[in-house]
Amino acid sequence: MATINHTSQKFTLNTGAEMPGVGLGTWKSPPNEVRNAVSHALQTGYRHIDTALNYRNEVEVGQGIRNSGVPREDIWVTTKLDNPWHHRVREGFDKSLADLGLDYIDLYLVHFPCSTDPEDPAKHLPDWDFVNTWQEMQKLLDTGKVKNIGVSNFQIRHLEKLLGDPSCKVVPAVNQIELHPGNPSPKLLEYCTSKGIHCTAYSCLGGATDNPLYKEPALLEISQRLGKTPAQVLLLWSLQRGTSIIPKSVTPSRIETNFQLDDWELTQHEMEALSGITTRFKVVNDSWMPIKVFFGGDE
C-alpha cells in the first residue's frame, strides 16, 4: 500500500497558492502557553498557524514562530479581522501585522459577517456591512503584505450576497467554518466547492474533550479498532472530506498526537459511519453579536 502523508498535504486555493492541510489553532489558548505551543507545533512539523486579532494572542504567536527556528517562508500564517474593525480594515490589518512581528500574512480573513460598532458592541454599524468590508479587503492585495484573502463563518446567503455584488472582484480563497460530525454542513461545503472556495474546519474536534462526539459509538468503535485516538479519527475524517484542519491544543503531547495522521486512512464505510452521526451541536454561536449570522440548514 502506498505511503499516505496527510501531514504534508497541501490544498491549492483559487489563487494558485498551496495551503498546508494541517495547522495549529490558537483560539482560547491561554496567555504564556500559546507561545510555546506554536513553537512546539512548528518543531513537530506543523506548517500552518491560525490566529486572529480577536484572540488577543498575536504577539505571543509571533514570538512562537520566531522561537521555533523554522524559516518564515516555510510557515503559512492565517489571521483575521475583528468585527469592530470592519470599517478600518487597513488599520486592523496593520495592527495584526505589527503584533505578529511579520512582514506579510499568507491568509487574511473577515472573521464574521458582522460589522460591529466599536463604540457599542450591542450595535451594528448603520451604513456598513461585510460587502463594504470586502471592498477594503481587496485593496490589501495591492500592498503586497497579504498573499490571499478570505472569509470565516460565512453562510450561503452571505456568500451569495457577496459574490453577487458588482464590487466583488476577488472570490474569497477560503471560508473558515465550524465543521465536525456534529455540524457537518454538507450544503455549505458543497456550495463553497462549487464556487472554488476552499473550506478550513475549525473546532474540528467538536470543542472540549467532554463534547457529545466522544460518546458516539461509531467514533469510539472506529477509534478502538484502528488503535487511534478519537481526535485522530475526527481529524482524518475532515481531511478526507477535502477540508484543511486547525486543531487547537497547548499540550505538547496532544499537539504531537494530533499530527500523527500519516500512513493510515479511513475506509469509505468508516467515513460514512462518522458522517451518519445524527447528534447536532455547535461550539460557536452568535448570541454575543448584534446580529444573527448563523442560520439553520447552512443558509
mmCIF file of C-alpha atoms in Angstrom:
data_model
loop_
_atom_site.group_PDB
_atom_site.id
_atom_site.type_symbol
_atom_site.label_atom_id
_atom_site.label_comp_id
_atom_site.label_asym_id
_atom_site.label_seq_id
_atom_site.Cartn_x
_atom_site.Cartn_y
_atom_site.Cartn_z
ATOM 1 C CA MET A 1 0.000 0.000 0.000
ATOM 2 C CA ALA A 2 1.300 3.455 -0.919
ATOM 3 C CA THR A 3 2.514 5.719 1.878
ATOM 4 C CA ILE A 4 -0.112 8.329 2.755
ATOM 5 C CA ASN A 5 1.349 11.578 4.065
ATOM 6 C CA HIS A 6 -1.613 13.570 5.289
ATOM 7 C CA THR A 7 0.555 15.914 7.361
ATOM 8 C CA SER A 8 2.399 17.180 4.283
ATOM 9 C CA GLN A 9 -0.835 17.508 2.280
ATOM 10 C CA LYS A 10 -1.495 20.902 0.737
ATOM 11 C CA PHE A 11 -4.671 22.332 -0.737
ATOM 12 C CA THR A 12 -4.411 24.505 -3.834
ATOM 13 C CA LEU A 13 -6.524 27.641 -3.429
ATOM 14 C CA ASN A 14 -8.247 29.561 -6.237
ATOM 15 C CA THR A 15 -5.254 31.941 -6.192
ATOM 16 C CA GLY A 16 -2.858 29.105 -7.020
ATOM 17 C CA ALA A 17 -1.332 29.253 -3.517
ATOM 18 C CA GLU A 18 -0.785 25.953 -1.714
ATOM 19 C CA MET A 19 -2.021 25.964 1.884
ATOM 20 C CA PRO A 20 -0.843 23.278 4.337
ATOM 21 C CA GLY A 21 -3.731 20.992 5.236
ATOM 22 C CA VAL A 22 -2.892 20.626 8.935
ATOM 23 C CA GLY A 23 -2.491 23.700 11.132
ATOM 24 C CA LEU A 24 -2.480 24.682 14.783
ATOM 25 C CA GLY A 25 -5.478 26.646 16.040
ATOM 26 C CA THR A 26 -4.927 29.155 18.850
ATOM 27 C CA TRP A 27 -8.451 30.253 19.847
ATOM 28 C CA LYS A 28 -8.748 30.354 23.663
ATOM 29 C CA SER A 29 -5.117 29.273 24.051
ATOM 30 C CA PRO A 30 -4.078 30.710 27.448
ATOM 31 C CA PRO A 31 -1.542 33.534 27.727
ATOM 32 C CA ASN A 32 2.010 32.384 28.405
ATOM 33 C CA GLU A 33 1.139 28.993 26.906
ATOM 34 C CA VAL A 34 0.363 29.783 23.281
ATOM 35 C CA ARG A 35 3.934 30.949 22.578
ATOM 36 C CA ASN A 36 5.377 27.547 23.467
ATOM 37 C CA ALA A 37 2.503 25.730 21.768
ATOM 38 C CA VAL A 38 3.204 27.485 18.462
ATOM 39 C CA SER A 39 6.928 26.862 18.728
ATOM 40 C CA HIS A 40 6.421 23.192 19.632
ATOM 41 C CA ALA A 41 3.905 22.662 16.821
ATOM 42 C CA LEU A 42 6.308 24.071 14.244
ATOM 43 C CA GLN A 43 9.159 21.953 15.593
ATOM 44 C CA THR A 44 6.836 18.924 15.425
ATOM 45 C CA GLY A 45 6.212 19.553 11.734
ATOM 46 C CA TYR A 46 3.133 21.766 11.520
ATOM 47 C CA ARG A 47 3.488 24.446 8.855
ATOM 48 C CA HIS A 48 0.235 26.378 9.329
ATOM 49 C CA ILE A 49 -0.538 28.615 12.315
ATOM 50 C CA ASP A 50 -4.011 30.147 12.728
ATOM 51 C CA THR A 51 -4.754 33.155 14.933
ATOM 52 C CA ALA A 52 -6.924 36.293 14.982
ATOM 53 C CA LEU A 53 -6.970 39.846 16.296
ATOM 54 C CA ASN A 54 -9.981 38.794 18.400
ATOM 55 C CA TYR A 55 -7.896 36.124 20.200
ATOM 56 C CA ARG A 56 -5.595 38.793 21.659
ATOM 57 C CA ASN A 57 -2.591 36.494 21.354
ATOM 58 C CA GLU A 58 -0.917 37.585 18.123
ATOM 59 C CA VAL A 59 2.159 38.939 19.940
ATOM 60 C CA GLU A 60 2.788 35.557 21.557
ATOM 61 C CA VAL A 61 2.016 33.695 18.330
ATOM 62 C CA GLY A 62 4.635 35.799 16.556
ATOM 63 C CA GLN A 63 7.146 35.080 19.312
ATOM 64 C CA GLY A 64 6.426 31.352 18.999
ATOM 65 C CA ILE A 65 7.034 31.496 15.260
ATOM 66 C CA ARG A 66 10.413 33.154 15.777
ATOM 67 C CA ASN A 67 11.374 30.846 18.652
ATOM 68 C CA SER A 68 10.685 27.746 16.563
ATOM 69 C CA GLY A 69 13.699 28.281 14.336
ATOM 70 C CA VAL A 70 11.598 27.358 11.290
ATOM 71 C CA PRO A 71 12.162 29.800 8.379
ATOM 72 C CA ARG A 72 9.281 32.256 7.886
ATOM 73 C CA GLU A 73 8.910 31.293 4.229
ATOM 74 C CA ASP A 74 8.113 27.710 5.273
ATOM 75 C CA ILE A 75 5.203 28.770 7.506
ATOM 76 C CA TRP A 76 1.650 29.645 6.483
ATOM 77 C CA VAL A 77 0.143 32.234 8.829
ATOM 78 C CA THR A 78 -3.592 32.947 8.916
ATOM 79 C CA THR A 79 -5.140 35.764 10.939
ATOM 80 C CA LYS A 80 -8.470 37.574 10.937
ATOM 81 C CA LEU A 81 -10.125 40.993 11.012
ATOM 82 C CA ASP A 82 -12.197 41.530 14.158
ATOM 83 C CA ASN A 83 -15.836 42.697 13.932
ATOM 84 C CA PRO A 84 -15.314 46.239 15.345
ATOM 85 C CA TRP A 85 -12.591 46.903 12.736
ATOM 86 C CA HIS A 86 -14.692 46.323 9.600
ATOM 87 C CA HIS A 87 -14.659 49.995 8.595
ATOM 88 C CA ARG A 88 -10.943 50.231 9.425
ATOM 89 C CA VAL A 89 -9.619 47.228 7.533
ATOM 90 C CA ARG A 90 -6.165 48.620 6.830
ATOM 91 C CA GLU A 91 -5.725 49.659 10.473
ATOM 92 C CA GLY A 92 -6.849 46.267 11.733
ATOM 93 C CA PHE A 93 -4.526 44.503 9.327
ATOM 94 C CA ASP A 94 -1.576 46.716 10.246
ATOM 95 C CA LYS A 95 -2.194 46.021 13.948
ATOM 96 C CA SER A 96 -2.145 42.260 13.380
ATOM 97 C CA LEU A 97 0.982 42.522 11.251
ATOM 98 C CA ALA A 98 2.755 44.607 13.890
ATOM 99 C CA ASP A 99 1.656 42.384 16.782
ATOM 100 C CA LEU A 100 2.781 39.262 14.945
ATOM 101 C CA GLY A 101 6.055 40.971 14.044
ATOM 102 C CA LEU A 102 5.840 39.739 10.453
ATOM 103 C CA ASP A 103 6.394 41.351 7.059
ATOM 104 C CA TYR A 104 3.396 39.679 5.433
ATOM 105 C CA ILE A 105 0.360 37.464 6.124
ATOM 106 C CA ASP A 106 -0.371 34.401 3.989
ATOM 107 C CA LEU A 107 -4.135 34.475 4.536
ATOM 108 C CA TYR A 108 -6.267 37.292 5.975
ATOM 109 C CA LEU A 109 -9.906 36.552 6.750
ATOM 110 C CA VAL A 110 -13.027 38.544 7.631
ATOM 111 C CA HIS A 111 -13.699 36.821 10.968
ATOM 112 C CA PHE A 112 -17.514 37.145 10.931
ATOM 113 C CA PRO A 113 -20.075 38.701 8.554
ATOM 114 C CA CYS A 114 -20.867 41.255 11.255
ATOM 115 C CA SER A 115 -19.720 44.887 11.278
ATOM 116 C CA THR A 116 -19.933 45.814 14.950
ATOM 117 C CA ASP A 117 -19.977 49.433 16.122
ATOM 118 C CA PRO A 118 -16.680 49.840 18.030
ATOM 119 C CA GLU A 119 -18.349 52.343 20.373
ATOM 120 C CA ASP A 120 -21.176 49.951 21.267
ATOM 121 C CA PRO A 121 -20.777 46.134 20.870
ATOM 122 C CA ALA A 122 -24.569 45.785 21.025
ATOM 123 C CA LYS A 123 -24.972 47.704 17.749
ATOM 124 C CA HIS A 124 -24.208 47.002 14.108
ATOM 125 C CA LEU A 125 -22.712 49.841 12.063
ATOM 126 C CA PRO A 126 -25.698 51.607 10.425
ATOM 127 C CA ASP A 127 -24.262 52.191 6.947
ATOM 128 C CA TRP A 128 -21.778 49.353 6.591
ATOM 129 C CA ASP A 129 -21.806 45.596 6.112
ATOM 130 C CA PHE A 130 -19.448 42.825 5.026
ATOM 131 C CA VAL A 131 -19.727 43.793 1.348
ATOM 132 C CA ASN A 132 -18.135 47.150 2.211
ATOM 133 C CA THR A 133 -15.570 45.302 4.302
ATOM 134 C CA TRP A 134 -14.682 43.066 1.358
ATOM 135 C CA GLN A 135 -14.117 46.107 -0.845
ATOM 136 C CA GLU A 136 -11.434 47.189 1.626
ATOM 137 C CA MET A 137 -10.044 43.666 1.953
ATOM 138 C CA GLN A 138 -9.472 43.564 -1.809
ATOM 139 C CA LYS A 139 -7.334 46.710 -1.584
ATOM 140 C CA LEU A 140 -4.950 44.942 0.804
ATOM 141 C CA LEU A 141 -3.796 42.681 -2.015
ATOM 142 C CA ASP A 142 -2.184 45.727 -3.670
ATOM 143 C CA THR A 143 0.068 46.258 -0.633
ATOM 144 C CA GLY A 144 1.991 43.027 -1.168
ATOM 145 C CA LYS A 145 1.679 42.402 2.585
ATOM 146 C CA VAL A 146 -1.130 39.877 2.280
ATOM 147 C CA LYS A 147 -0.993 36.985 -0.164
ATOM 148 C CA ASN A 148 -4.575 35.698 -0.003
ATOM 149 C CA ILE A 149 -7.881 36.964 1.391
ATOM 150 C CA GLY A 150 -10.946 35.075 2.511
ATOM 151 C CA VAL A 151 -13.823 34.896 4.935
ATOM 152 C CA SER A 152 -14.844 32.992 8.044
ATOM 153 C CA ASN A 153 -18.251 31.936 9.379
ATOM 154 C CA PHE A 154 -19.957 32.963 6.126
ATOM 155 C CA GLN A 155 -23.135 31.049 5.317
ATOM 156 C CA ILE A 156 -24.592 30.503 1.850
ATOM 157 C CA ARG A 157 -26.750 33.639 1.961
ATOM 158 C CA HIS A 158 -23.715 35.756 2.930
ATOM 159 C CA LEU A 159 -21.626 34.336 0.098
ATOM 160 C CA GLU A 160 -24.432 34.788 -2.428
ATOM 161 C CA LYS A 161 -24.791 38.429 -1.436
ATOM 162 C CA LEU A 162 -21.034 38.992 -1.596
ATOM 163 C CA LEU A 163 -20.378 37.160 -4.867
ATOM 164 C CA GLY A 164 -23.420 38.786 -6.467
ATOM 165 C CA ASP A 165 -22.273 42.322 -5.702
ATOM 166 C CA PRO A 166 -20.559 44.184 -8.593
ATOM 167 C CA SER A 167 -17.807 45.348 -6.227
ATOM 168 C CA CYS A 168 -16.678 41.775 -5.610
ATOM 169 C CA LYS A 169 -13.701 41.356 -7.929
ATOM 170 C CA VAL A 170 -11.932 38.681 -5.880
ATOM 171 C CA VAL A 171 -13.615 35.412 -4.898
ATOM 172 C CA PRO A 172 -12.653 34.506 -1.314
ATOM 173 C CA ALA A 173 -9.868 31.937 -1.327
ATOM 174 C CA VAL A 174 -11.070 30.309 1.898
ATOM 175 C CA ASN A 175 -14.148 30.132 4.115
ATOM 176 C CA GLN A 176 -13.123 29.023 7.618
ATOM 177 C CA ILE A 177 -16.137 27.410 9.274
ATOM 178 C CA GLU A 178 -17.056 25.103 12.143
ATOM 179 C CA LEU A 179 -17.012 21.552 10.786
ATOM 180 C CA HIS A 180 -17.213 18.223 12.627
ATOM 181 C CA PRO A 181 -19.647 15.263 12.536
ATOM 182 C CA GLY A 182 -21.976 17.158 14.909
ATOM 183 C CA ASN A 183 -22.045 20.138 12.499
ATOM 184 C CA PRO A 184 -21.114 18.667 9.092
ATOM 185 C CA SER A 185 -22.688 21.465 6.987
ATOM 186 C CA PRO A 186 -22.832 19.499 3.712
ATOM 187 C CA LYS A 187 -24.824 22.171 1.833
ATOM 188 C CA LEU A 188 -22.381 24.944 2.745
ATOM 189 C CA LEU A 189 -19.415 22.734 1.890
ATOM 190 C CA GLU A 190 -20.932 21.842 -1.475
ATOM 191 C CA TYR A 191 -21.748 25.489 -2.222
ATOM 192 C CA CYS A 192 -18.197 26.649 -1.430
ATOM 193 C CA THR A 193 -16.727 23.871 -3.575
ATOM 194 C CA SER A 194 -18.958 24.921 -6.486
ATOM 195 C CA LYS A 195 -17.578 28.473 -6.207
ATOM 196 C CA GLY A 196 -13.929 27.409 -5.893
ATOM 197 C CA ILE A 197 -13.753 28.424 -2.231
ATOM 198 C CA HIS A 198 -11.699 26.105 -0.020
ATOM 199 C CA CYS A 199 -13.067 25.335 3.445
ATOM 200 C CA THR A 200 -10.968 25.137 6.597
ATOM 201 C CA ALA A 201 -12.550 23.261 9.505
ATOM 202 C CA TYR A 202 -12.297 24.960 12.887
ATOM 203 C CA SER A 203 -13.488 23.268 16.106
ATOM 204 C CA CYS A 204 -12.835 20.139 14.043
ATOM 205 C CA LEU A 205 -12.670 18.066 17.241
ATOM 206 C CA GLY A 206 -16.054 19.332 18.376
ATOM 207 C CA GLY A 207 -14.774 21.572 21.166
ATOM 208 C CA ALA A 208 -13.790 20.433 24.647
ATOM 209 C CA THR A 209 -12.996 16.780 25.342
ATOM 210 C CA ASP A 210 -16.357 16.286 27.092
ATOM 211 C CA ASN A 211 -18.211 17.118 23.894
ATOM 212 C CA PRO A 212 -21.003 14.799 22.640
ATOM 213 C CA LEU A 213 -18.877 13.276 19.854
ATOM 214 C CA TYR A 214 -16.730 11.406 22.358
ATOM 215 C CA LYS A 215 -19.801 9.419 23.406
ATOM 216 C CA GLU A 216 -20.725 8.390 19.863
ATOM 217 C CA PRO A 217 -20.491 4.587 19.382
ATOM 218 C CA ALA A 218 -19.415 4.942 15.726
ATOM 219 C CA LEU A 219 -16.433 7.127 16.630
ATOM 220 C CA LEU A 220 -15.410 5.011 19.624
ATOM 221 C CA GLU A 221 -15.665 1.766 17.670
ATOM 222 C CA ILE A 222 -13.541 3.046 14.771
ATOM 223 C CA SER A 223 -11.034 4.566 17.171
ATOM 224 C CA GLN A 224 -10.632 1.334 19.121
ATOM 225 C CA ARG A 225 -10.418 -0.884 16.030
ATOM 226 C CA LEU A 226 -7.752 1.272 14.388
ATOM 227 C CA GLY A 227 -5.800 1.870 17.601
ATOM 228 C CA LYS A 228 -6.112 5.637 17.090
ATOM 229 C CA THR A 229 -7.406 8.364 19.388
ATOM 230 C CA PRO A 230 -10.942 9.666 18.737
ATOM 231 C CA ALA A 231 -9.316 13.044 17.937
ATOM 232 C CA GLN A 232 -7.091 11.496 15.266
ATOM 233 C CA VAL A 233 -10.113 9.809 13.661
ATOM 234 C CA LEU A 234 -12.053 13.092 13.627
ATOM 235 C CA LEU A 235 -9.111 14.950 12.077
ATOM 236 C CA LEU A 236 -8.709 12.398 9.308
ATOM 237 C CA TRP A 237 -12.463 12.480 8.626
ATOM 238 C CA SER A 238 -12.165 16.223 7.986
ATOM 239 C CA LEU A 239 -9.059 15.902 5.805
ATOM 240 C CA GLN A 240 -10.623 13.132 3.714
ATOM 241 C CA ARG A 241 -13.674 15.381 3.164
ATOM 242 C CA GLY A 242 -11.297 17.796 1.426
ATOM 243 C CA THR A 243 -11.099 20.400 4.173
ATOM 244 C CA SER A 244 -7.986 21.672 5.922
ATOM 245 C CA ILE A 245 -7.934 21.475 9.728
ATOM 246 C CA ILE A 246 -6.670 23.656 12.581
ATOM 247 C CA PRO A 247 -6.991 21.619 15.798
ATOM 248 C CA LYS A 248 -6.207 23.679 18.903
ATOM 249 C CA SER A 249 -4.068 22.495 21.801
ATOM 250 C CA VAL A 250 -1.371 23.875 24.098
ATOM 251 C CA THR A 251 -0.418 20.429 25.438
ATOM 252 C CA PRO A 252 2.803 19.190 23.780
ATOM 253 C CA SER A 253 1.747 15.526 23.752
ATOM 254 C CA ARG A 254 -1.622 16.360 22.184
ATOM 255 C CA ILE A 255 -0.040 18.659 19.619
ATOM 256 C CA GLU A 256 2.141 15.711 18.609
ATOM 257 C CA THR A 257 -0.671 13.128 18.641
ATOM 258 C CA ASN A 258 -2.906 15.366 16.501
ATOM 259 C CA PHE A 259 -0.134 15.405 13.908
ATOM 260 C CA GLN A 260 0.214 11.597 13.726
ATOM 261 C CA LEU A 261 -2.034 11.226 10.700
ATOM 262 C CA ASP A 262 0.309 9.595 8.182
ATOM 263 C CA ASP A 263 0.269 6.041 6.826
ATOM 264 C CA TRP A 264 -3.371 5.284 7.590
ATOM 265 C CA GLU A 265 -6.724 6.060 6.039
ATOM 266 C CA LEU A 266 -10.413 5.798 6.830
ATOM 267 C CA THR A 267 -12.378 3.481 4.555
ATOM 268 C CA GLN A 268 -15.484 4.685 2.744
ATOM 269 C CA HIS A 269 -17.552 2.657 5.221
ATOM 270 C CA GLU A 270 -15.842 4.367 8.175
ATOM 271 C CA MET A 271 -16.287 7.798 6.591
ATOM 272 C CA GLU A 272 -19.989 7.085 6.081
ATOM 273 C CA ALA A 273 -20.382 5.855 9.673
ATOM 274 C CA LEU A 274 -18.917 9.113 11.007
ATOM 275 C CA SER A 275 -20.950 11.206 8.565
ATOM 276 C CA GLY A 276 -24.012 9.285 9.731
ATOM 277 C CA ILE A 277 -23.759 10.629 13.283
ATOM 278 C CA THR A 278 -27.035 12.448 13.924
ATOM 279 C CA THR A 279 -26.172 14.382 17.101
ATOM 280 C CA ARG A 280 -26.205 18.083 16.227
ATOM 281 C CA PHE A 281 -24.464 20.891 18.117
ATOM 282 C CA LYS A 282 -22.341 23.971 17.538
ATOM 283 C CA VAL A 283 -19.328 25.130 19.518
ATOM 284 C CA VAL A 284 -19.538 28.749 18.318
ATOM 285 C CA ASN A 285 -22.785 30.726 18.463
ATOM 286 C CA ASP A 286 -23.781 34.266 17.544
ATOM 287 C CA SER A 287 -25.529 35.313 20.776
ATOM 288 C CA TRP A 288 -22.722 37.783 21.608
ATOM 289 C CA MET A 289 -23.092 39.674 18.318
ATOM 290 C CA PRO A 290 -25.560 42.456 17.457
ATOM 291 C CA ILE A 291 -26.946 40.463 14.521
ATOM 292 C CA LYS A 292 -27.619 36.805 13.784
ATOM 293 C CA VAL A 293 -25.020 35.241 11.453
ATOM 294 C CA PHE A 294 -25.818 31.529 11.733
ATOM 295 C CA PHE A 295 -28.934 30.031 10.178
ATOM 296 C CA GLY A 296 -30.378 26.544 10.201
ATOM 297 C CA GLY A 297 -29.546 24.348 7.211
ATOM 298 C CA ASP A 298 -26.377 26.298 6.345
ATOM 299 C CA GLU A 299 -28.387 29.012 4.696
#
